[in-house]
Short mmCIF file of C-alpha atoms and ligand atoms in Angstrom, two decimals:
data_model
loop_
_atom_site.label_atom_id
_atom_site.label_comp_id
_atom_site.label_asym_id
_atom_site.label_seq_id
_atom_site.Cartn_x
_atom_site.Cartn_y
_atom_site.Cartn_z
CA MET A 831 48.36 152.90 33.74
CA THR A 832 50.80 150.17 34.03
CA LYS A 833 54.55 150.16 34.27
CA VAL A 834 56.85 147.53 32.78
CA ILE A 835 60.34 147.46 34.08
CA GLN A 836 63.29 145.46 32.97
CA GLU A 837 66.45 145.10 35.02
CA ARG A 838 68.23 144.93 31.67
CA SER A 839 71.81 144.46 33.24
CA LYS A 840 70.66 141.16 34.69
CA CYS A 841 69.23 139.78 31.36
CA ILE A 842 70.76 136.45 30.26
CA GLY A 843 69.31 136.67 26.76
CA CYS A 844 67.33 133.57 26.80
CA GLY A 845 64.74 135.14 24.27
CA SER A 846 61.64 133.99 26.09
CA CYS A 847 60.11 137.45 26.45
CA VAL A 848 60.79 138.27 22.84
CA ALA A 849 59.21 134.91 21.63
CA ILE A 850 56.12 135.49 23.77
CA CYS A 851 55.62 139.23 23.39
CA PRO A 852 57.45 140.52 20.21
CA LYS A 853 55.15 143.58 20.09
CA TYR A 854 57.13 145.05 23.11
CA TRP A 855 60.41 143.08 23.21
CA GLY A 856 63.26 142.52 20.84
CA MET A 857 66.82 141.27 20.95
CA GLU A 858 69.80 143.61 20.66
CA GLU A 859 73.17 143.01 19.31
CA ASP A 860 74.69 142.76 22.82
CA GLY A 861 72.69 139.55 23.39
CA LYS A 862 70.16 140.97 25.76
CA ALA A 863 66.49 141.70 25.26
CA ARG A 864 65.40 145.31 24.90
CA LEU A 865 61.89 146.59 26.05
CA LYS A 866 61.06 148.65 23.01
CA ASN A 867 60.67 152.33 23.47
CA SER A 868 61.71 152.13 27.03
CA ILE A 869 63.64 154.85 28.92
CA ALA A 870 66.08 154.46 31.78
CA ASN A 871 64.43 155.30 35.12
CA ALA A 872 66.12 156.67 38.33
CA GLN A 873 67.32 153.29 39.24
CA GLY A 874 69.05 152.65 35.80
CA ASP A 875 66.48 150.09 34.69
CA ASP A 876 64.51 150.36 31.59
CA GLU A 877 60.86 151.32 31.96
CA LEU A 878 57.70 151.83 29.82
CA GLU A 879 54.33 153.02 30.71
CA VAL A 880 51.49 151.16 28.90
CA LYS A 881 47.75 151.26 29.26
CA LYS A 882 47.55 147.55 29.94
CA ALA A 883 50.13 144.92 30.51
CA GLU A 884 49.10 142.90 27.53
CA CYS A 885 51.54 140.15 26.84
CA ASN A 886 54.18 141.78 29.12
CA GLN A 887 52.63 139.76 31.89
CA GLU A 888 53.34 136.51 30.06
CA ALA A 889 56.87 137.67 29.31
CA ALA A 890 57.52 138.51 32.95
CA ASP A 891 56.04 135.13 34.18
CA SER A 892 58.42 133.46 31.61
CA CYS A 893 61.54 135.25 32.51
CA PRO A 894 63.95 132.59 34.17
CA VAL A 895 65.74 135.20 36.12
CA GLN A 896 62.52 137.30 37.05
CA ILE A 897 63.94 140.78 35.95
CA ILE A 898 60.62 141.83 34.24
CA HIS A 899 58.40 143.65 36.65
CA ILE A 900 54.66 144.69 36.08
CA ILE A 901 53.52 147.56 38.28
CA LEU A 902 49.82 148.49 38.28
CA LYS A 903 49.52 152.15 39.27
S1 SF4 B 967 62.98 136.51 29.45
FE1 SF4 B 967 64.29 137.66 30.96
S2 SF4 B 967 66.23 136.88 30.63
FE2 SF4 B 967 65.16 136.12 28.91
S3 SF4 B 967 65.63 137.52 27.42
FE3 SF4 B 967 63.78 138.25 28.45
S4 SF4 B 967 64.46 139.74 30.07
FE4 SF4 B 967 66.16 138.47 29.36
#
């Protein structure tokens, strides 16, 4: 399994992750990107478990503030 984590409070809303990986990312009305179907973890960040990172890796690589993390378990 793979974990995708977004430190959502630090998102600057550039839209890069949404453009690169719309299967998993969308823009919300507050101007920040949302990792679809994610849940808040103990640290208060948004987290989603997936089988493979897929385009989330490219989304993480493209994030200008580096707040998308891919963790291989
Ligand atoms: S690429 Fe990073 S800063 Fe830009 S919208 Fe996505 S999470 Fe936010």
